[in-house]
PDB file of C-alpha atoms in Angstrom:
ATOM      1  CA  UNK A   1      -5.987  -1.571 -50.372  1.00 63.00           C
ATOM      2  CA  UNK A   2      -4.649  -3.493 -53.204  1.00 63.00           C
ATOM      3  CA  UNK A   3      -1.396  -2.285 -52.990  1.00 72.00           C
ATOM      4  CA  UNK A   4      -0.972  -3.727 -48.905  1.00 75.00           C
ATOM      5  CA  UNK A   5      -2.578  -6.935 -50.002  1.00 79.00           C
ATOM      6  CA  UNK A   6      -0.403  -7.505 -52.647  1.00 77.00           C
ATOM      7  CA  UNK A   7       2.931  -7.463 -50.487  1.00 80.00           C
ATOM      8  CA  UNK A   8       1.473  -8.915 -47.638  1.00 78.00           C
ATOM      9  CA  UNK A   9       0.094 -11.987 -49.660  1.00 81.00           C
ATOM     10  CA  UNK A  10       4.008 -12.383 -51.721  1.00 80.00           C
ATOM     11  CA  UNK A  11       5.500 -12.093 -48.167  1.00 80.00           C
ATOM     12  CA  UNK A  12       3.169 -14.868 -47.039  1.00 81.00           C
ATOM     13  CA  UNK A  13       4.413 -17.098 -50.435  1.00 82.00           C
ATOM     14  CA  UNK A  14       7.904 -16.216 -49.345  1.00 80.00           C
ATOM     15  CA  UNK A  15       7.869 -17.415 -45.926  1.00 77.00           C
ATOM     16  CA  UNK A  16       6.158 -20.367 -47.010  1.00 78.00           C
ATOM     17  CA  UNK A  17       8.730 -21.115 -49.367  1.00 71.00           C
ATOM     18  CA  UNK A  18      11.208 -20.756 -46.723  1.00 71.00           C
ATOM     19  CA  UNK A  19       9.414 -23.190 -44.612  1.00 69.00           C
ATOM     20  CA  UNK A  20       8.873 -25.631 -47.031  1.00 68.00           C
ATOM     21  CA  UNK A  21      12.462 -25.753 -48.038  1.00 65.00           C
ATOM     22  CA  UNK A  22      13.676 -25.879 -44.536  1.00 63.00           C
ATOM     23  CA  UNK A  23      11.034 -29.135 -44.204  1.00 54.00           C
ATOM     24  CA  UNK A  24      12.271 -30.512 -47.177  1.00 55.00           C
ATOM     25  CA  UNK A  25      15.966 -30.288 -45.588  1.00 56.00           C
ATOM     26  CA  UNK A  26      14.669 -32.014 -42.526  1.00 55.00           C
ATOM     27  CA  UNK A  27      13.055 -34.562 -44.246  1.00 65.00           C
ATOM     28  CA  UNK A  28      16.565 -35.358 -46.444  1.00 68.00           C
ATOM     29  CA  UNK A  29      17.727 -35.992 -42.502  1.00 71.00           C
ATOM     30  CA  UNK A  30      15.309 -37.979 -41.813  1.00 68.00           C
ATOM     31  CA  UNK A  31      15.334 -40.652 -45.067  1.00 70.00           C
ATOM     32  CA  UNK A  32      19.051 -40.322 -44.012  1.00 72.00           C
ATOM     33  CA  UNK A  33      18.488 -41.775 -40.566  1.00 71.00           C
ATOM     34  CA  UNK A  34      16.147 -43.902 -41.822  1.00 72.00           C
ATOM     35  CA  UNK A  35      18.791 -45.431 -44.250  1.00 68.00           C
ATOM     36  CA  UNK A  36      21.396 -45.532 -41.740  1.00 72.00           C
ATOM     37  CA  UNK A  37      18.937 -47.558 -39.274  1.00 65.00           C
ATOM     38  CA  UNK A  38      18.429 -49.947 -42.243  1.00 71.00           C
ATOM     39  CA  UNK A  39      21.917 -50.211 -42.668  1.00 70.00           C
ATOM     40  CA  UNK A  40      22.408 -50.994 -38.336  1.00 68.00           C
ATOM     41  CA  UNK A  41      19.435 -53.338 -38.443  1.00 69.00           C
ATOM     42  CA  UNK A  42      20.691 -55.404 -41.408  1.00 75.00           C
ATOM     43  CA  UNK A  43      24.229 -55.394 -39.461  1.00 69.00           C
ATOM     44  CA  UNK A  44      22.843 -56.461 -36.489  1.00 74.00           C
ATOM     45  CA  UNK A  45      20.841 -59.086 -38.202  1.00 76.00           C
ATOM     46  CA  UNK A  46      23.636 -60.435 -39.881  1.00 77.00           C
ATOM     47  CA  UNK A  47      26.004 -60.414 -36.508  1.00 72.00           C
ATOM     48  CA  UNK A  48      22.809 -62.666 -35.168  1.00 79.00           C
ATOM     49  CA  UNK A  49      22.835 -65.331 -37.937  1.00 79.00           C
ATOM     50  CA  UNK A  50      26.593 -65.589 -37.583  1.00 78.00           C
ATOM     51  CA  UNK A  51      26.275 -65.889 -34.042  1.00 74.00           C
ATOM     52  CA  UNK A  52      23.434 -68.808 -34.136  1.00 77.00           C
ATOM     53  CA  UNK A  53      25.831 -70.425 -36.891  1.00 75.00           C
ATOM     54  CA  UNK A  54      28.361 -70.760 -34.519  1.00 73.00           C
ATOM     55  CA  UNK A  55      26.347 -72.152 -32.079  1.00 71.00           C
ATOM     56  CA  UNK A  56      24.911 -74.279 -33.444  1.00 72.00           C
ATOM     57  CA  UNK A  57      27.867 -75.559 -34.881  1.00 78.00           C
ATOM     58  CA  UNK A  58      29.218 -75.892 -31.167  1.00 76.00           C
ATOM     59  CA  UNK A  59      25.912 -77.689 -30.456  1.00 79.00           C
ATOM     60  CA  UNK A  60      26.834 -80.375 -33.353  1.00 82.00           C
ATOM     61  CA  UNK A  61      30.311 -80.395 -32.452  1.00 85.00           C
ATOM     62  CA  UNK A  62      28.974 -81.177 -28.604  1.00 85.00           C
ATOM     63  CA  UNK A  63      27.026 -84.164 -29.646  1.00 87.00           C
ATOM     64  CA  UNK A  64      29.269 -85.607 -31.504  1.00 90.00           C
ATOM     65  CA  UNK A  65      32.267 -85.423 -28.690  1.00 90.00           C
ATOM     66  CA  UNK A  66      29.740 -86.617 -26.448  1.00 90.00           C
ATOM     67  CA  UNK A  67      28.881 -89.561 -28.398  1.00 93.00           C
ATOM     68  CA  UNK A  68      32.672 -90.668 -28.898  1.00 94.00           C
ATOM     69  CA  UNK A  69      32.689 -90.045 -24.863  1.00 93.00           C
ATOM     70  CA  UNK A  70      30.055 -92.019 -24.343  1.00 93.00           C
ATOM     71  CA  UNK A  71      31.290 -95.291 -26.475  1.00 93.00           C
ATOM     72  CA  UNK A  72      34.454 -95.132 -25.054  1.00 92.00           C
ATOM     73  CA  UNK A  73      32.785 -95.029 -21.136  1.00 92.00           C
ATOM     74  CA  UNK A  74      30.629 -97.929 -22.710  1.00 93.00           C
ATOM     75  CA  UNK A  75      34.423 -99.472 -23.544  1.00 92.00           C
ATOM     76  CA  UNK A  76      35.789 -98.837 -20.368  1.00 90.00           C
ATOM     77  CA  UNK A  77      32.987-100.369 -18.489  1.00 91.00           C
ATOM     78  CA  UNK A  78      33.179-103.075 -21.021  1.00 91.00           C
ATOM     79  CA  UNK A  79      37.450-103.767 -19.797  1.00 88.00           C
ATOM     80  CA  UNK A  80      36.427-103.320 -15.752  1.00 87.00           C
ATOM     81  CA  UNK A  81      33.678-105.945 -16.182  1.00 87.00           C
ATOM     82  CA  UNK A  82      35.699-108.255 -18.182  1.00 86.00           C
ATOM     83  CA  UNK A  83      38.613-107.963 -15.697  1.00 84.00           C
ATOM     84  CA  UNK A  84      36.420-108.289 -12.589  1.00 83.00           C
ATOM     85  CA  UNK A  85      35.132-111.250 -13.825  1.00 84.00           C
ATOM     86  CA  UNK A  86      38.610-112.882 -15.204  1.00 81.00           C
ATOM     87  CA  UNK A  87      39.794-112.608 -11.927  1.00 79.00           C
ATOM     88  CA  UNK A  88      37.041-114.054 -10.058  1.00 78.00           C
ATOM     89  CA  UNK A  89      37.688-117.155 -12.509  1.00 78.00           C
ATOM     90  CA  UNK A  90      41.159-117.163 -11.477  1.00 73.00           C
ATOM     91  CA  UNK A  91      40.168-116.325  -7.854  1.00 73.00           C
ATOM     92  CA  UNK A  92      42.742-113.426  -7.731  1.00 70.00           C
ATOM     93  CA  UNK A  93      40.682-110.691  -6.596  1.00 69.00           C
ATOM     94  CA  UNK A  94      42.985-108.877  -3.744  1.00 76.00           C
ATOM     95  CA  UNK A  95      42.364-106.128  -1.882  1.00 77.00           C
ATOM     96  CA  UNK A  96      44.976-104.039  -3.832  1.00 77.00           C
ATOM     97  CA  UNK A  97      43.246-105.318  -6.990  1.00 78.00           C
ATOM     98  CA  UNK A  98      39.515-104.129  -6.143  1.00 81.00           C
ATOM     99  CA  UNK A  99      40.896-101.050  -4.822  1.00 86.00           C
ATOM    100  CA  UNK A 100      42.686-100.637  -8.318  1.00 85.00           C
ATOM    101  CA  UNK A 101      39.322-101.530 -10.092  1.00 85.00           C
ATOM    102  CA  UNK A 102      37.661 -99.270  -7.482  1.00 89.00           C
ATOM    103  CA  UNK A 103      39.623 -96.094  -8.361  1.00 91.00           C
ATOM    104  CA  UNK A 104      39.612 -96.349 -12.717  1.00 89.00           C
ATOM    105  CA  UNK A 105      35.671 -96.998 -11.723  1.00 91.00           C
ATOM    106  CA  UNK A 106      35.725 -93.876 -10.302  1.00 93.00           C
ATOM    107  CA  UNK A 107      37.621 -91.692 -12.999  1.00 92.00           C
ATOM    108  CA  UNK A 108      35.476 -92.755 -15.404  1.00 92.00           C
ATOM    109  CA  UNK A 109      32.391 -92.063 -13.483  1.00 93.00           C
ATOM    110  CA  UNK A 110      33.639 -88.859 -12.483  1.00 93.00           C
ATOM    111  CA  UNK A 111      34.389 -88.612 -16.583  1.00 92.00           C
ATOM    112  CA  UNK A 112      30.666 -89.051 -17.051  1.00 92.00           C
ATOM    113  CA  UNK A 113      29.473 -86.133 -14.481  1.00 92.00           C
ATOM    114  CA  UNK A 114      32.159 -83.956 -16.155  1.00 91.00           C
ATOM    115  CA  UNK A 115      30.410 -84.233 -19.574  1.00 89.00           C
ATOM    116  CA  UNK A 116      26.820 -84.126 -18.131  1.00 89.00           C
ATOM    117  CA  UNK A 117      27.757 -81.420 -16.287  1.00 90.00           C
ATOM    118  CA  UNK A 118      29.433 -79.146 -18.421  1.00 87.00           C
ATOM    119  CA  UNK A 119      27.507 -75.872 -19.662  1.00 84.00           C
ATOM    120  CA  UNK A 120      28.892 -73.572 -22.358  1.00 77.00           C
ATOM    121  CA  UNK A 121      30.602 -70.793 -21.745  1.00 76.00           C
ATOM    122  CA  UNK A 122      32.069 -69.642 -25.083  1.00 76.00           C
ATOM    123  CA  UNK A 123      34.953 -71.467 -27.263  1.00 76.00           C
ATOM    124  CA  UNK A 124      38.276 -70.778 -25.183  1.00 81.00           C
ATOM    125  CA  UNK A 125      36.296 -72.681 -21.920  1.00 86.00           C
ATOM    126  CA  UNK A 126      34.700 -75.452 -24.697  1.00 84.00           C
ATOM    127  CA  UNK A 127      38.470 -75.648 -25.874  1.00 88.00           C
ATOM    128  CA  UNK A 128      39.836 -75.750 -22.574  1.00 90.00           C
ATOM    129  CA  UNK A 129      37.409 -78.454 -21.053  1.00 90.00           C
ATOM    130  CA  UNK A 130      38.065 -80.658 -24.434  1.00 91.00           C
ATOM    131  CA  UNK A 131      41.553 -80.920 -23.899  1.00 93.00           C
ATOM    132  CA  UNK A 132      41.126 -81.544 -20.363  1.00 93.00           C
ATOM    133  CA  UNK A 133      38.549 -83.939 -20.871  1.00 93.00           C
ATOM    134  CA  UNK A 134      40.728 -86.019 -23.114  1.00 93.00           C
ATOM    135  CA  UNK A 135      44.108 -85.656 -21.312  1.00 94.00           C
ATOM    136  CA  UNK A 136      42.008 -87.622 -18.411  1.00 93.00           C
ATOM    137  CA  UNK A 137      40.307 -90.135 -20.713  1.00 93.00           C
ATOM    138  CA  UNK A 138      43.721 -90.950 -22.327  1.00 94.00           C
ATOM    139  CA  UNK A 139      45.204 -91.542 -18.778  1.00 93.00           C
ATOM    140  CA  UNK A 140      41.963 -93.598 -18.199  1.00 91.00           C
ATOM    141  CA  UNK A 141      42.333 -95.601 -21.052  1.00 90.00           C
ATOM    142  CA  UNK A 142      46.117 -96.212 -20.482  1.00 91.00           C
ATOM    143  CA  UNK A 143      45.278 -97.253 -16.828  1.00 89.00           C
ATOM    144  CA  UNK A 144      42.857 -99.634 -18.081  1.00 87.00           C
ATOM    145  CA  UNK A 145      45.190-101.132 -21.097  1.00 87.00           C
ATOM    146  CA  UNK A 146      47.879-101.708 -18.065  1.00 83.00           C
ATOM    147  CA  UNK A 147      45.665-103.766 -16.002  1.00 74.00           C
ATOM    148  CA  UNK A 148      45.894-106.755 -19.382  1.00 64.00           C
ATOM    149  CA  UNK A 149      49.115-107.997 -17.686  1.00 58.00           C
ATOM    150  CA  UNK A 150      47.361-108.723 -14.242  1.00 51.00           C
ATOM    151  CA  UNK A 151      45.017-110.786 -16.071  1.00 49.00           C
ATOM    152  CA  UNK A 152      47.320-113.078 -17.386  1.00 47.00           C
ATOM    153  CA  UNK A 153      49.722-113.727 -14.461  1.00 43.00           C
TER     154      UNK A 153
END
């Protein structure tokens, strides 16, 4: 009897030796998937705080476009007013004239609901919509600068 108990407990320590070293190989997997999850979570984390950098840079740069906007709508207004009322003191106001003062009212109103209005939609649309913003505020601004020469005549 102890010769089969022998064997049969040393072929028992053998295959738990195989066992254990084929759970040992597992768990080398494992750390290793662990480590490369780390890796993909502190990637991802990283992609997130450069994404909420730039937006809120885009959110800064906003404001501050809209607050140049908004003094020169606050300038415009300013020139319509003042030429409305220099031409009721020289009793010029025309038809042609208050349609004139009628239509820059309007572009710069328009202006206004263009800003208000615009939602982001990524940094080739916010580049686009700047450009086009400010090609239409410089035409503004030049329409209003040519209407000086109809106040003094």
């Amino acid at each position: 009897m102890k010769k089969v108990i022998f064997p049969m407990i040393m072929a028992g320590i053998m295959v738990s030796l195989v066992f254990m070293s084929f759970g040992q190989e597992a768990n080398k997997k494992a750390i290793k998937a662990r480590v490369n999850l780390q890796d993909d979570q502190t990637d991802t984390t990283t992609h997130t705080m450069e994404m909420m950098k730039v937006h809120l840079d885009f959110i800064s740069e906003f404001q501050y476009f809209k607050k140049k906007a908004e003094l020169k709508f606050a300038n415009n207004e300013k020139c319509i007013a003042d030429f409305k009322e220099n031409q009721t003191k020289l009793k010029k106001m025309d038809d042609a004239c208050k349609e004139k003062i009628s239509k820059l009212e309007q572009r710069n109103n328009k202006l206004k609901n263009m800003l208000t209005n615009y939602k982001d939609a990524g940094a080739y649309e916010w580049k686009s919509f700047k450009n086009l913003f400010n090609y239409d505020m410089e035409e503004l601004e030049v329409a209003l600068e040519e209407l000086a020469p109809f106040e003094e005549k």
